[in-house]
Amino acid sequence: MKTALHSYTQLFGRYLGPHRGKAIALGLLLLGSIGLQLVNPQIVRGFIDAAQAQADPNRLAMAAFAFLGVGLANQVLSIVIAYLSNDVGWQATNELRSDLVAHCLSLDMPFHKAHTPGTMIERIDGDVISLANFFSQFVVRLLGSALMLLGILVILFLEDWRVGLGLTLFALMSLLSLAKVRAYAVDASTAERETSAHLFGFIEERLTGLDDIRANGAGAYTMRRFHQVLRNFTSLTGQAEIRRSAIWSLSMGLFGVGRVLALALGAALYLSGAFTIGTVYLVSYYMMMLFRPIEQLTQQLRDLQKALAGIGRVTELLRLERIILDGPDEGLPSGALDLDFDGVSFTYEDGDEPVLTELSFRLEPGRKLGLLGRTGCGKTTLSRLLFRLYDPSVGTLRLAGRELRGLKLEDLRSRVGIVTQEVQLFQASVRDNLTLFRGGVSDERLLEIIAELGLQEWYLSLPEGLDTELGAGSRGLSAGEAQLLALARVFLRDPGLIIMDEPSSRLDPATERLIERGIERLLQGRTAIIIAHRLATVQRVDEIMIMDQGRVVEHGERTALAADPDSRFSFLLRTGMEESFA
């Protein structure tokens, strides 16, 4: 609990600190509202006693108008307080969401392999939603309830020390009782958030694989699994709600006891002549008002239980540190980049078999390397190391003579481009999909790139040009059109090294020819690694490297290897790459 409260305090100071001006205004308004709420029962007490004494009707009318005026002013203050508290709370939690997204994007690939997108959505949005009301209301209600409670007890002591003492003891007993059960539902709330994350992860995975589920007749199985996950979610949510409701049940019981106590004290003092009817009403009304801050404190304890579970998970996420860190070196030079693998070995998990073993080769600036090998031989892992999605377990990888670990990640990834068969597009305009939402790129520059890649015909077919809206996941685009966007996107970055996973291998001949022209232009003056699947692709490369089980089994000039009847590459040319690597 102490650790969780410390984590809350840190989050509270970090995200609400910048809004201290609004928080101070909120506090002043809160004090005004509390003062008005404490005054109104005094007005009613005066009205009752004056009416009983048959006072001047004008005096009674003035008291009634005063009551209405104070009530109206308090309502206005309540609206302003609610607006300000929610404004501050949502700004703070939106800043927290932004930091969580940026932090998750900065984390390494092992983290993202271990967490599904659905789980991350629940972490970033679901947990933060549980904090939104807590951020926006907790301090306001906690401070307001404490001040209201103190104000009521002081007034009751001033009216009669016996009433003040009795209701003070009642308030202390209530708060101590509630404090005893404050952590009762924390574990259940944590389990509730975890199962909620699992539910969202399950739904996201099944929606992503909807085509395969339908094609393989797995709909019934998916629904059975969904019902199992949903039953578990419902069960844990019910347990958490039952535990949280224990505090509410306790507070209602205490409220009943308090009402009886207030009426008993008021009646006894009235019968003794110490109280008027108006004062009995005042004590009874203040008792109801006394319950209000206690009830709000109770509600805040319930919200605290929910929030502590979310705070724990958010704090745990923010504490995760990157393994792949920026180096001290400046940016890479312009133009084509040379590449060196020096004794590179790599294993994804400790104890697993190496994916790459003692990989060594050099690629001169402007040269094109055709990378061949069966599925699982390490081709994709090689490209991941070039982007520093992972670091080598052993050995050194250099770009332009500089070790990759010494480079800043942003500089490295701005100078290395990749074109794959699967293109990730976003629900946004063509312009935003080309620039990946970066500002500062003029439409003229985008049109120059489109023209330079020979894509004018495709561009002219767009109904609204660069403002044409695209659907998420390439919806509404053919595979060829998506690849054209990917080529233009990479060309815009002007990388010195390009990795290509033969993006034209699954396209129709006409679209393939259009993309091939774009690829030829993209590769000019740049170093390239082309993961080849077909014989036609390797005709454009200068060198061939064949991998098997994470090792280089052949590397040399394409023309020399093709002319050597004993080379593996020559054998592939004779038998056909597709059959050999099937």
Coordinates of C-alpha atoms in Angstrom, one line a residue:
M1 CA 0.0 0.0 0.0
K2 CA 2.8 2.4 0.9
T3 CA 4.5 1.7 -2.4
A4 CA 1.3 2.2 -4.3
L5 CA 0.6 5.5 -2.5
H6 CA 4.1 6.7 -3.2
S7 CA 3.6 5.8 -6.9
Y8 CA 0.3 7.8 -6.8
T9 CA 2.0 10.7 -5.2
Q10 CA 4.7 10.7 -7.9
L11 CA 2.2 10.5 -10.7
F12 CA 0.0 13.1 -9.1
G13 CA 2.9 15.6 -8.8
R14 CA 4.2 14.9 -12.3
Y15 CA 0.9 15.3 -14.2
L16 CA -1.1 17.7 -12.0
G17 CA 1.9 19.9 -11.2
P18 CA 1.7 21.8 -14.5
H19 CA -1.9 22.7 -13.8
R20 CA -1.3 24.2 -10.3
G21 CA -2.9 27.5 -11.4
K22 CA -6.2 25.9 -12.1
A23 CA -5.8 23.7 -9.0
I24 CA -5.4 26.8 -6.8
A25 CA -8.5 28.4 -8.4
L26 CA -10.3 25.1 -7.8
G27 CA -9.3 25.2 -4.1
L28 CA -10.6 28.8 -3.7
L29 CA -13.9 28.0 -5.4
L30 CA -14.2 24.9 -3.2
L31 CA -13.7 26.9 0.0
G32 CA -16.5 29.3 -1.2
S33 CA -18.8 26.4 -1.9
I34 CA -18.2 24.8 1.5
G35 CA -18.9 28.2 3.2
L36 CA -22.2 28.5 1.4
Q37 CA -23.2 25.0 2.3
L38 CA -22.5 25.6 6.0
V39 CA -24.4 28.9 6.0
N40 CA -27.7 27.7 4.5
P41 CA -28.7 25.5 7.5
Q42 CA -28.2 28.5 9.7
I43 CA -30.6 30.5 7.6
V44 CA -33.2 27.7 7.8
R45 CA -32.8 27.4 11.5
G46 CA -33.4 31.2 11.8
F47 CA -36.5 30.9 9.6
I48 CA -38.0 28.0 11.7
D49 CA -37.4 29.8 15.0
A50 CA -38.7 33.1 13.6
A51 CA -41.8 31.4 12.2
Q52 CA -42.5 29.7 15.5
A53 CA -42.2 33.1 17.2
Q54 CA -44.6 34.6 14.7
A55 CA -42.0 37.1 13.5
D56 CA -42.5 39.8 10.9
P57 CA -43.4 38.2 7.5
N58 CA -40.9 40.5 5.8
R59 CA -38.1 39.0 7.9
L60 CA -39.3 35.5 6.9
A61 CA -39.4 36.5 3.2
M62 CA -35.8 37.9 3.5
A63 CA -34.7 34.6 5.0
A64 CA -36.3 32.7 2.2
F65 CA -34.7 34.8 -0.5
A66 CA -31.4 34.5 1.3
F67 CA -31.8 30.7 1.3
L68 CA -32.6 30.7 -2.4
G69 CA -29.7 33.0 -3.2
V70 CA -27.1 31.0 -1.3
G71 CA -28.4 27.8 -2.9
L72 CA -28.3 29.3 -6.4
A73 CA -24.8 30.6 -5.8
N74 CA -23.7 27.2 -4.5
Q75 CA -25.1 25.5 -7.6
V76 CA -23.1 27.9 -9.9
L77 CA -20.0 27.2 -7.9
S78 CA -20.6 23.4 -8.2
I79 CA -20.9 23.6 -12.0
V80 CA -17.6 25.6 -12.2
I81 CA -15.9 23.3 -9.8
A82 CA -17.0 20.2 -11.8
Y83 CA -15.8 21.8 -15.1
L84 CA -12.4 22.8 -13.7
S85 CA -11.8 19.5 -12.0
N86 CA -12.7 17.4 -15.1
D87 CA -10.7 19.8 -17.3
V88 CA -7.6 19.4 -15.1
G89 CA -8.1 15.6 -14.7
W90 CA -8.5 14.9 -18.4
Q91 CA -5.6 17.0 -19.4
A92 CA -3.4 15.3 -16.9
T93 CA -4.6 11.8 -17.9
N94 CA -4.2 12.6 -21.6
E95 CA -0.6 13.7 -20.9
L96 CA -0.2 10.4 -19.1
R97 CA -1.6 8.5 -22.1
S98 CA 0.8 10.3 -24.4
D99 CA 3.8 9.5 -22.2
L100 CA 2.7 5.8 -22.0
V101 CA 2.3 5.6 -25.8
A102 CA 5.7 7.2 -26.4
H103 CA 7.3 5.0 -23.7
C104 CA 5.8 1.8 -25.3
L105 CA 7.0 2.8 -28.7
S106 CA 10.5 3.2 -27.3
L107 CA 10.6 -0.2 -25.7
D108 CA 12.4 -3.1 -27.4
M109 CA 11.0 -5.9 -29.5
P110 CA 11.0 -8.5 -26.8
F111 CA 8.5 -6.4 -24.9
H112 CA 6.2 -6.1 -27.9
K113 CA 6.6 -9.8 -28.7
A114 CA 5.4 -10.6 -25.1
H115 CA 2.3 -8.3 -25.2
T116 CA -0.5 -8.3 -27.7
P117 CA -1.9 -5.1 -29.1
G118 CA -5.1 -5.7 -27.2
T119 CA -3.3 -5.9 -23.9
M120 CA -1.4 -2.7 -24.7
I121 CA -4.7 -0.9 -25.5
E122 CA -6.1 -1.9 -22.1
R123 CA -2.8 -0.8 -20.4
I124 CA -2.7 2.6 -22.1
D125 CA -6.5 3.4 -22.2
G126 CA -8.3 1.1 -19.8
D127 CA -6.0 1.6 -16.8
V128 CA -5.8 5.4 -17.5
I129 CA -9.6 5.7 -17.7
S130 CA -9.7 4.2 -14.2
L131 CA -7.4 7.0 -13.1
A132 CA -9.3 9.8 -14.9
N133 CA -12.0 10.3 -12.3
F134 CA -9.4 9.7 -9.6
F135 CA -7.2 12.5 -10.9
S136 CA -10.1 14.9 -11.6
Q137 CA -12.1 14.3 -8.4
F138 CA -9.9 12.8 -5.8
V139 CA -8.1 15.9 -4.5
V140 CA -11.3 18.1 -4.9
R141 CA -13.5 15.7 -3.0
L142 CA -10.9 14.6 -0.5
L143 CA -10.0 18.2 0.4
G144 CA -13.6 19.3 0.2
S145 CA -14.8 16.5 2.3
A146 CA -12.1 17.0 5.0
L147 CA -12.9 20.8 5.2
M148 CA -16.6 20.2 5.2
L149 CA -16.3 17.6 8.0
L150 CA -14.1 19.9 10.1
G151 CA -16.5 22.9 9.5
I152 CA -19.6 20.9 10.6
L153 CA -17.9 19.6 13.7
V154 CA -16.7 23.0 14.7
I155 CA -20.2 24.5 14.3
L156 CA -21.7 21.6 16.3
F157 CA -19.2 22.2 19.1
L158 CA -20.2 25.8 19.1
E159 CA -23.8 24.9 19.3
D160 CA -23.4 22.4 22.2
W161 CA -20.3 20.6 23.3
R162 CA -22.3 17.4 24.0
V163 CA -23.6 17.3 20.4
G164 CA -20.2 18.2 19.0
L165 CA -18.5 15.5 21.1
G166 CA -21.1 12.8 20.2
L167 CA -21.0 13.4 16.5
T168 CA -17.2 13.8 16.5
L169 CA -16.9 10.4 18.0
F170 CA -19.3 9.0 15.4
A171 CA -17.3 10.6 12.6
L172 CA -14.0 9.1 14.0
M173 CA -15.6 5.7 14.4
S174 CA -16.9 5.8 10.8
L175 CA -13.6 6.9 9.3
L176 CA -11.6 4.3 11.3
S177 CA -14.1 1.6 10.3
L178 CA -13.7 2.6 6.6
A179 CA -10.0 2.8 6.9
K180 CA -9.9 -0.8 8.1
V181 CA -11.3 -2.0 4.8
R182 CA -9.6 0.4 2.5
A183 CA -7.3 -2.3 0.9
Y184 CA -10.0 -5.0 0.9
A185 CA -10.6 -4.9 -2.9
V186 CA -7.2 -3.9 -4.2
D187 CA -6.1 -7.4 -5.2
A188 CA -9.5 -8.2 -6.7
S189 CA -9.4 -4.9 -8.7
T190 CA -5.9 -5.8 -10.0
A191 CA -7.1 -9.2 -11.1
E192 CA -10.1 -7.5 -12.8
R193 CA -7.8 -5.2 -14.8
E194 CA -5.6 -8.1 -15.8
T195 CA -8.6 -10.2 -17.0
S196 CA -9.9 -7.2 -18.9
A197 CA -6.6 -6.8 -20.7
H198 CA -6.7 -10.5 -21.6
L199 CA -10.3 -10.1 -22.9
F200 CA -9.2 -7.2 -25.1
G201 CA -6.2 -9.1 -26.3
F202 CA -8.3 -12.1 -27.2
I203 CA -10.8 -9.9 -29.2
E204 CA -8.0 -8.1 -31.0
E205 CA -6.2 -11.3 -32.0
R206 CA -9.4 -12.9 -33.4
L207 CA -10.4 -9.8 -35.3
T208 CA -7.0 -9.6 -36.9
G209 CA -7.2 -13.3 -37.9
L210 CA -10.8 -13.1 -39.0
D211 CA -10.2 -14.3 -42.6
D212 CA -8.3 -17.4 -41.4
I213 CA -10.9 -18.1 -38.8
R214 CA -13.7 -18.0 -41.4
A215 CA -11.7 -19.9 -44.1
N216 CA -10.9 -22.7 -41.7
G217 CA -14.3 -23.0 -40.1
A218 CA -13.0 -22.0 -36.7
G219 CA -15.9 -19.7 -35.8
A220 CA -17.6 -22.1 -33.3
Y221 CA -14.3 -22.8 -31.6
T222 CA -13.5 -19.1 -31.4
M223 CA -16.9 -18.4 -29.8
R224 CA -16.4 -21.1 -27.2
R225 CA -13.1 -19.7 -26.3
F226 CA -14.6 -16.2 -26.2
H227 CA -17.3 -17.4 -23.8
Q228 CA -14.7 -19.0 -21.5
V229 CA -12.7 -15.7 -21.4
L230 CA -15.9 -13.7 -20.9
R231 CA -17.0 -16.0 -18.0
N232 CA -13.6 -15.5 -16.3
F233 CA -13.9 -11.7 -16.8
T234 CA -17.5 -11.7 -15.5
S235 CA -16.5 -13.8 -12.4
L236 CA -13.5 -11.6 -11.5
T237 CA -15.4 -8.4 -12.1
G238 CA -18.2 -9.6 -9.9
Q239 CA -15.8 -10.5 -7.1
A240 CA -14.2 -7.1 -7.3
E241 CA -17.5 -5.3 -7.2
I242 CA -18.7 -7.3 -4.3
R243 CA -15.6 -6.4 -2.3
R244 CA -15.8 -2.7 -3.3
S245 CA -19.5 -2.7 -2.3
A246 CA -18.6 -3.8 1.2
I247 CA -17.4 -0.3 1.9
W248 CA -20.6 1.2 0.6
S249 CA -22.7 -1.2 2.8
L250 CA -20.7 -0.3 5.8
S251 CA -21.2 3.4 5.2
M252 CA -24.9 3.0 4.9
G253 CA -25.1 1.2 8.2
L254 CA -23.1 3.9 9.8
F255 CA -25.4 6.5 8.3
G256 CA -28.4 4.9 9.9
V257 CA -26.6 4.9 13.3
G258 CA -25.7 8.6 12.9
R259 CA -29.3 9.6 12.1
V260 CA -30.6 7.9 15.2
L261 CA -27.8 9.5 17.3
A262 CA -28.5 13.0 16.0
L263 CA -32.2 12.7 16.6
A264 CA -31.7 11.3 20.0
L265 CA -29.4 14.1 21.1
G266 CA -31.6 16.8 19.5
A267 CA -34.7 15.4 21.2
A268 CA -33.1 15.1 24.6
L269 CA -31.7 18.7 24.5
Y270 CA -35.0 20.1 23.2
L271 CA -36.9 18.4 26.0
S272 CA -34.4 19.9 28.5
G273 CA -35.0 23.3 27.0
A274 CA -31.5 23.7 25.7
F275 CA -32.5 23.6 22.0
T276 CA -35.2 25.2 20.0
I277 CA -37.0 23.4 17.2
G278 CA -34.8 25.2 14.7
T279 CA -31.7 24.0 16.5
V280 CA -32.9 20.4 16.5
Y281 CA -33.4 20.8 12.7
L282 CA -29.9 22.3 12.5
V283 CA -28.3 19.3 14.2
S284 CA -30.3 16.8 12.1
Y285 CA -29.4 18.7 8.9
Y286 CA -25.7 18.9 9.8
M287 CA -25.8 15.2 10.6
M288 CA -27.0 14.6 7.0
M289 CA -24.3 17.0 5.8
L290 CA -21.8 15.1 8.0
F291 CA -22.7 11.9 6.2
R292 CA -22.0 13.6 2.9
P293 CA -18.3 14.1 3.3
I294 CA -18.0 10.7 5.0
E295 CA -19.8 9.1 2.0
Q296 CA -17.5 11.0 -0.4
L297 CA -14.5 9.8 1.5
T298 CA -15.9 6.3 1.2
Q299 CA -16.4 6.7 -2.6
Q300 CA -12.9 8.0 -2.9
L301 CA -11.7 4.9 -1.0
R302 CA -13.5 2.7 -3.5
D303 CA -12.0 4.7 -6.4
L304 CA -8.7 4.5 -4.7
Q305 CA -8.9 0.7 -4.7
K306 CA -9.6 0.8 -8.5
A307 CA -7.0 3.4 -9.1
L308 CA -4.3 1.7 -7.1
A309 CA -4.6 -1.3 -9.3
G310 CA -4.3 0.9 -12.4
I311 CA -1.5 3.0 -10.8
G312 CA 0.5 -0.2 -10.1
R313 CA 0.2 -1.4 -13.7
V314 CA 1.0 2.0 -15.1
T315 CA 4.0 2.5 -12.9
E316 CA 5.2 -1.0 -13.7
L317 CA 5.0 -0.1 -17.4
L318 CA 6.8 3.2 -17.0
R319 CA 9.5 1.5 -15.0
L320 CA 10.4 -0.8 -17.9
E321 CA 13.7 0.4 -19.4
R322 CA 15.0 0.1 -22.9
I323 CA 17.8 -2.3 -23.7
I324 CA 18.6 -0.7 -27.0
L325 CA 20.0 2.7 -26.2
D326 CA 21.2 5.7 -28.2
G327 CA 25.0 5.9 -28.8
P328 CA 27.0 9.1 -28.6
D329 CA 28.0 9.4 -32.3
E330 CA 26.7 12.0 -34.7
G331 CA 24.5 11.2 -37.7
L332 CA 25.6 9.1 -40.6
P333 CA 27.0 10.6 -43.8
S334 CA 24.9 11.3 -46.9
G335 CA 25.0 9.0 -49.9
A336 CA 25.4 5.2 -50.1
L337 CA 26.6 3.5 -46.9
D338 CA 29.0 0.6 -46.6
L339 CA 28.1 -2.3 -44.3
D340 CA 30.2 -4.7 -42.2
F341 CA 29.1 -7.7 -40.3
D342 CA 32.1 -8.9 -38.2
G343 CA 31.6 -12.2 -36.4
V344 CA 28.0 -11.6 -35.6
S345 CA 26.0 -14.2 -33.7
F346 CA 22.5 -13.7 -32.3
T347 CA 20.1 -15.7 -30.1
Y348 CA 16.5 -14.4 -29.4
E349 CA 16.2 -16.1 -26.0
D350 CA 18.9 -17.4 -23.6
G351 CA 19.3 -21.1 -24.0
D352 CA 17.8 -21.2 -27.6
E353 CA 19.7 -22.2 -30.6
P354 CA 21.6 -19.3 -32.3
V355 CA 19.7 -17.8 -35.2
L356 CA 22.9 -16.3 -36.7
T357 CA 26.3 -17.8 -36.1
E358 CA 29.6 -16.0 -36.8
L359 CA 28.2 -14.0 -39.7
S360 CA 30.9 -11.9 -41.4
F361 CA 30.7 -10.0 -44.7
R362 CA 31.3 -6.6 -46.1
L363 CA 29.2 -4.6 -48.6
E364 CA 30.8 -1.6 -50.3
P365 CA 28.8 1.6 -50.8
G366 CA 26.4 1.5 -53.7
R367 CA 26.6 -2.3 -54.1
K368 CA 23.5 -4.5 -54.3
L369 CA 23.5 -7.9 -52.4
G370 CA 21.1 -10.7 -53.2
L371 CA 20.3 -12.6 -50.0
L372 CA 19.1 -16.2 -50.5
G373 CA 18.1 -19.0 -48.2
R374 CA 15.3 -21.1 -46.9
T375 CA 12.7 -19.8 -44.5
G376 CA 14.2 -19.6 -41.0
C377 CA 17.8 -19.3 -42.2
G378 CA 18.2 -15.9 -40.6
K379 CA 17.4 -13.4 -43.4
T380 CA 14.8 -11.5 -41.4
T381 CA 16.9 -11.5 -38.3
L382 CA 19.7 -9.9 -40.2
S383 CA 17.5 -7.0 -41.3
R384 CA 16.3 -6.6 -37.7
L385 CA 19.8 -6.2 -36.5
L386 CA 20.4 -3.5 -39.1
F387 CA 17.6 -1.5 -37.6
R388 CA 18.8 -2.2 -34.1
L389 CA 15.5 -3.8 -33.2
Y390 CA 17.9 -6.2 -31.5
D391 CA 21.7 -6.0 -30.8
P392 CA 24.0 -8.9 -31.7
S393 CA 24.7 -11.4 -28.9
V394 CA 28.3 -11.5 -30.2
G395 CA 30.3 -9.6 -32.8
T396 CA 30.1 -6.1 -34.3
L397 CA 27.9 -4.5 -36.9
R398 CA 29.2 -1.3 -38.6
L399 CA 27.6 1.1 -41.0
A400 CA 29.8 3.7 -42.8
G401 CA 32.6 2.5 -40.5
R402 CA 30.7 3.2 -37.3
E403 CA 29.5 0.6 -34.9
L404 CA 25.7 0.6 -34.7
R405 CA 25.7 0.6 -30.9
G406 CA 27.4 4.0 -31.1
L407 CA 24.8 5.6 -33.3
K408 CA 21.6 7.4 -32.2
L409 CA 18.6 5.3 -33.1
E410 CA 16.8 8.1 -34.9
D411 CA 19.9 8.8 -37.1
L412 CA 20.3 5.1 -37.9
R413 CA 16.7 4.5 -38.8
S414 CA 16.5 7.6 -40.9
R415 CA 19.3 6.4 -43.1
V416 CA 18.2 2.7 -43.4
G417 CA 15.0 2.0 -45.3
I418 CA 13.0 -1.2 -45.8
V419 CA 10.4 -2.3 -48.3
T420 CA 8.5 -5.5 -47.5
Q421 CA 5.7 -7.4 -49.1
E422 CA 3.3 -6.4 -46.3
V423 CA 2.8 -2.6 -46.2
Q424 CA 1.3 -0.9 -43.1
L425 CA -1.0 1.9 -44.1
F426 CA -3.1 4.1 -41.8
Q427 CA -6.6 5.6 -42.0
A428 CA -5.4 9.0 -43.2
S429 CA -4.7 10.9 -46.4
V430 CA -2.2 9.8 -49.0
R431 CA 0.0 12.8 -47.9
D432 CA 0.0 11.6 -44.2
N433 CA 0.7 8.0 -45.3
L434 CA 3.7 9.1 -47.4
T435 CA 5.2 11.4 -44.7
L436 CA 4.1 9.2 -41.7
F437 CA 2.4 12.3 -40.3
R438 CA 5.7 14.4 -40.2
G439 CA 5.2 18.0 -40.9
G440 CA 7.5 20.2 -43.0
V441 CA 7.3 18.2 -46.2
S442 CA 5.8 20.2 -49.0
D443 CA 3.3 18.9 -51.5
E444 CA 5.8 19.9 -54.2
R445 CA 8.4 17.5 -52.8
L446 CA 5.9 14.7 -52.6
L447 CA 4.9 15.2 -56.2
E448 CA 8.5 15.3 -57.3
I449 CA 9.1 11.9 -55.7
I450 CA 5.9 10.5 -57.3
A451 CA 7.1 11.7 -60.7
E452 CA 10.7 10.5 -60.1
L453 CA 9.5 7.0 -59.3
G454 CA 7.3 7.0 -62.5
L455 CA 4.0 6.9 -60.5
Q456 CA 2.2 9.8 -62.2
E457 CA -0.4 7.5 -63.7
W458 CA -1.2 6.0 -60.3
Y459 CA -1.3 9.5 -58.7
L460 CA -3.7 10.9 -61.4
S461 CA -6.1 8.0 -60.7
L462 CA -6.5 9.2 -57.1
P463 CA -9.9 11.1 -56.8
E464 CA -8.6 13.8 -54.5
G465 CA -4.8 13.6 -55.1
L466 CA -2.8 13.8 -51.9
D467 CA -5.9 14.5 -49.9
T468 CA -7.4 11.1 -50.9
E469 CA -8.4 9.3 -47.7
L470 CA -7.1 5.7 -47.3
G471 CA -8.5 3.0 -45.1
A472 CA -6.5 1.4 -42.3
G473 CA -4.7 -1.8 -43.3
S474 CA -4.6 -1.0 -47.0
R475 CA -8.4 -1.1 -47.2
G476 CA -9.5 0.2 -50.6
L477 CA -6.1 -0.2 -52.2
S478 CA -4.7 -3.0 -54.3
A479 CA -1.5 -4.7 -53.2
G480 CA 0.3 -2.9 -56.0
E481 CA -1.0 0.5 -55.0
A482 CA 0.1 -0.2 -51.4
Q483 CA 3.6 -1.1 -52.6
L484 CA 3.8 2.1 -54.7
L485 CA 3.1 4.1 -51.5
A486 CA 5.7 2.1 -49.7
L487 CA 8.3 2.9 -52.3
A488 CA 7.5 6.6 -52.3
R489 CA 7.6 6.6 -48.5
V490 CA 11.1 5.2 -48.4
F491 CA 12.3 7.4 -51.2
L492 CA 11.2 10.4 -49.2
R493 CA 13.6 9.5 -46.4
D494 CA 16.5 9.3 -48.8
P495 CA 18.2 6.4 -47.0
G496 CA 21.8 5.3 -47.7
L497 CA 21.0 1.6 -47.2
I498 CA 17.8 -0.2 -48.4
I499 CA 16.5 -3.6 -47.4
M500 CA 14.0 -5.1 -49.8
D501 CA 12.0 -8.3 -49.3
E502 CA 11.1 -8.6 -53.0
P503 CA 7.9 -6.5 -52.8
S504 CA 6.8 -7.4 -56.4
S505 CA 6.8 -11.2 -56.0
R506 CA 3.0 -11.4 -55.5
L507 CA 1.7 -9.0 -58.0
D508 CA 0.2 -9.2 -61.5
P509 CA 2.7 -8.7 -64.4
A510 CA 1.5 -5.1 -65.3
T511 CA 1.7 -3.8 -61.7
E512 CA 4.9 -5.7 -61.2
R513 CA 6.5 -3.8 -64.2
L514 CA 5.4 -0.5 -62.8
I515 CA 6.8 -1.3 -59.4
E516 CA 10.1 -2.7 -60.9
R517 CA 10.6 0.7 -62.5
G518 CA 10.1 2.4 -59.2
I519 CA 12.5 0.0 -57.5
E520 CA 15.2 0.6 -60.1
R521 CA 15.0 4.3 -59.4
L522 CA 15.0 3.8 -55.7
L523 CA 18.1 1.7 -55.7
Q524 CA 20.2 4.1 -57.8
G525 CA 23.1 5.5 -55.8
R526 CA 22.2 3.4 -52.7
T527 CA 23.5 0.3 -51.0
A528 CA 20.9 -2.4 -51.0
I529 CA 20.2 -5.9 -49.5
I530 CA 17.5 -7.7 -51.5
I531 CA 16.0 -10.8 -50.0
A532 CA 15.3 -12.7 -53.3
H533 CA 12.7 -15.4 -53.8
R534 CA 12.8 -15.6 -57.6
L535 CA 15.5 -15.8 -60.3
A536 CA 14.4 -12.6 -62.0
T537 CA 15.2 -10.6 -58.9
V538 CA 18.8 -11.6 -58.6
Q539 CA 19.6 -10.3 -62.0
R540 CA 19.8 -6.7 -60.6
V541 CA 22.3 -7.5 -57.8
D542 CA 26.1 -7.3 -57.8
E543 CA 26.7 -9.9 -55.2
I544 CA 25.0 -13.1 -54.0
M545 CA 25.0 -14.4 -50.4
I546 CA 23.4 -17.7 -49.5
M547 CA 22.6 -18.5 -45.9
D548 CA 21.7 -21.8 -44.3
Q549 CA 20.9 -22.3 -40.6
G550 CA 22.2 -18.9 -39.7
R551 CA 25.6 -19.2 -41.4
V552 CA 26.9 -17.8 -44.7
V553 CA 27.6 -20.8 -46.9
E554 CA 28.4 -18.9 -50.1
H555 CA 29.2 -15.2 -50.9
G556 CA 30.7 -13.7 -54.0
E557 CA 30.2 -11.7 -57.2
R558 CA 27.0 -12.8 -58.9
T559 CA 28.6 -13.2 -62.3
A560 CA 31.5 -15.2 -60.9
L561 CA 29.2 -17.5 -59.0
A562 CA 26.9 -18.0 -61.9
A563 CA 29.8 -19.0 -64.1
D564 CA 31.2 -21.5 -61.5
P565 CA 29.4 -24.8 -62.1
D566 CA 30.4 -26.0 -58.6
S567 CA 28.8 -23.0 -56.8
R568 CA 25.5 -23.3 -55.0
F569 CA 24.2 -20.3 -56.8
S570 CA 24.9 -21.9 -60.2
F571 CA 23.0 -25.0 -59.0
L572 CA 20.1 -22.8 -58.0
L573 CA 20.1 -21.2 -61.4
R574 CA 20.0 -24.6 -63.1
T575 CA 17.3 -26.2 -60.9
G576 CA 15.3 -23.0 -60.1
M577 CA 15.3 -21.1 -56.9
E578 CA 11.7 -21.6 -56.2
E579 CA 12.0 -25.4 -56.2
S580 CA 15.3 -25.5 -54.3
F581 CA 14.0 -23.3 -51.4
A582 CA 10.5 -24.8 -51.3

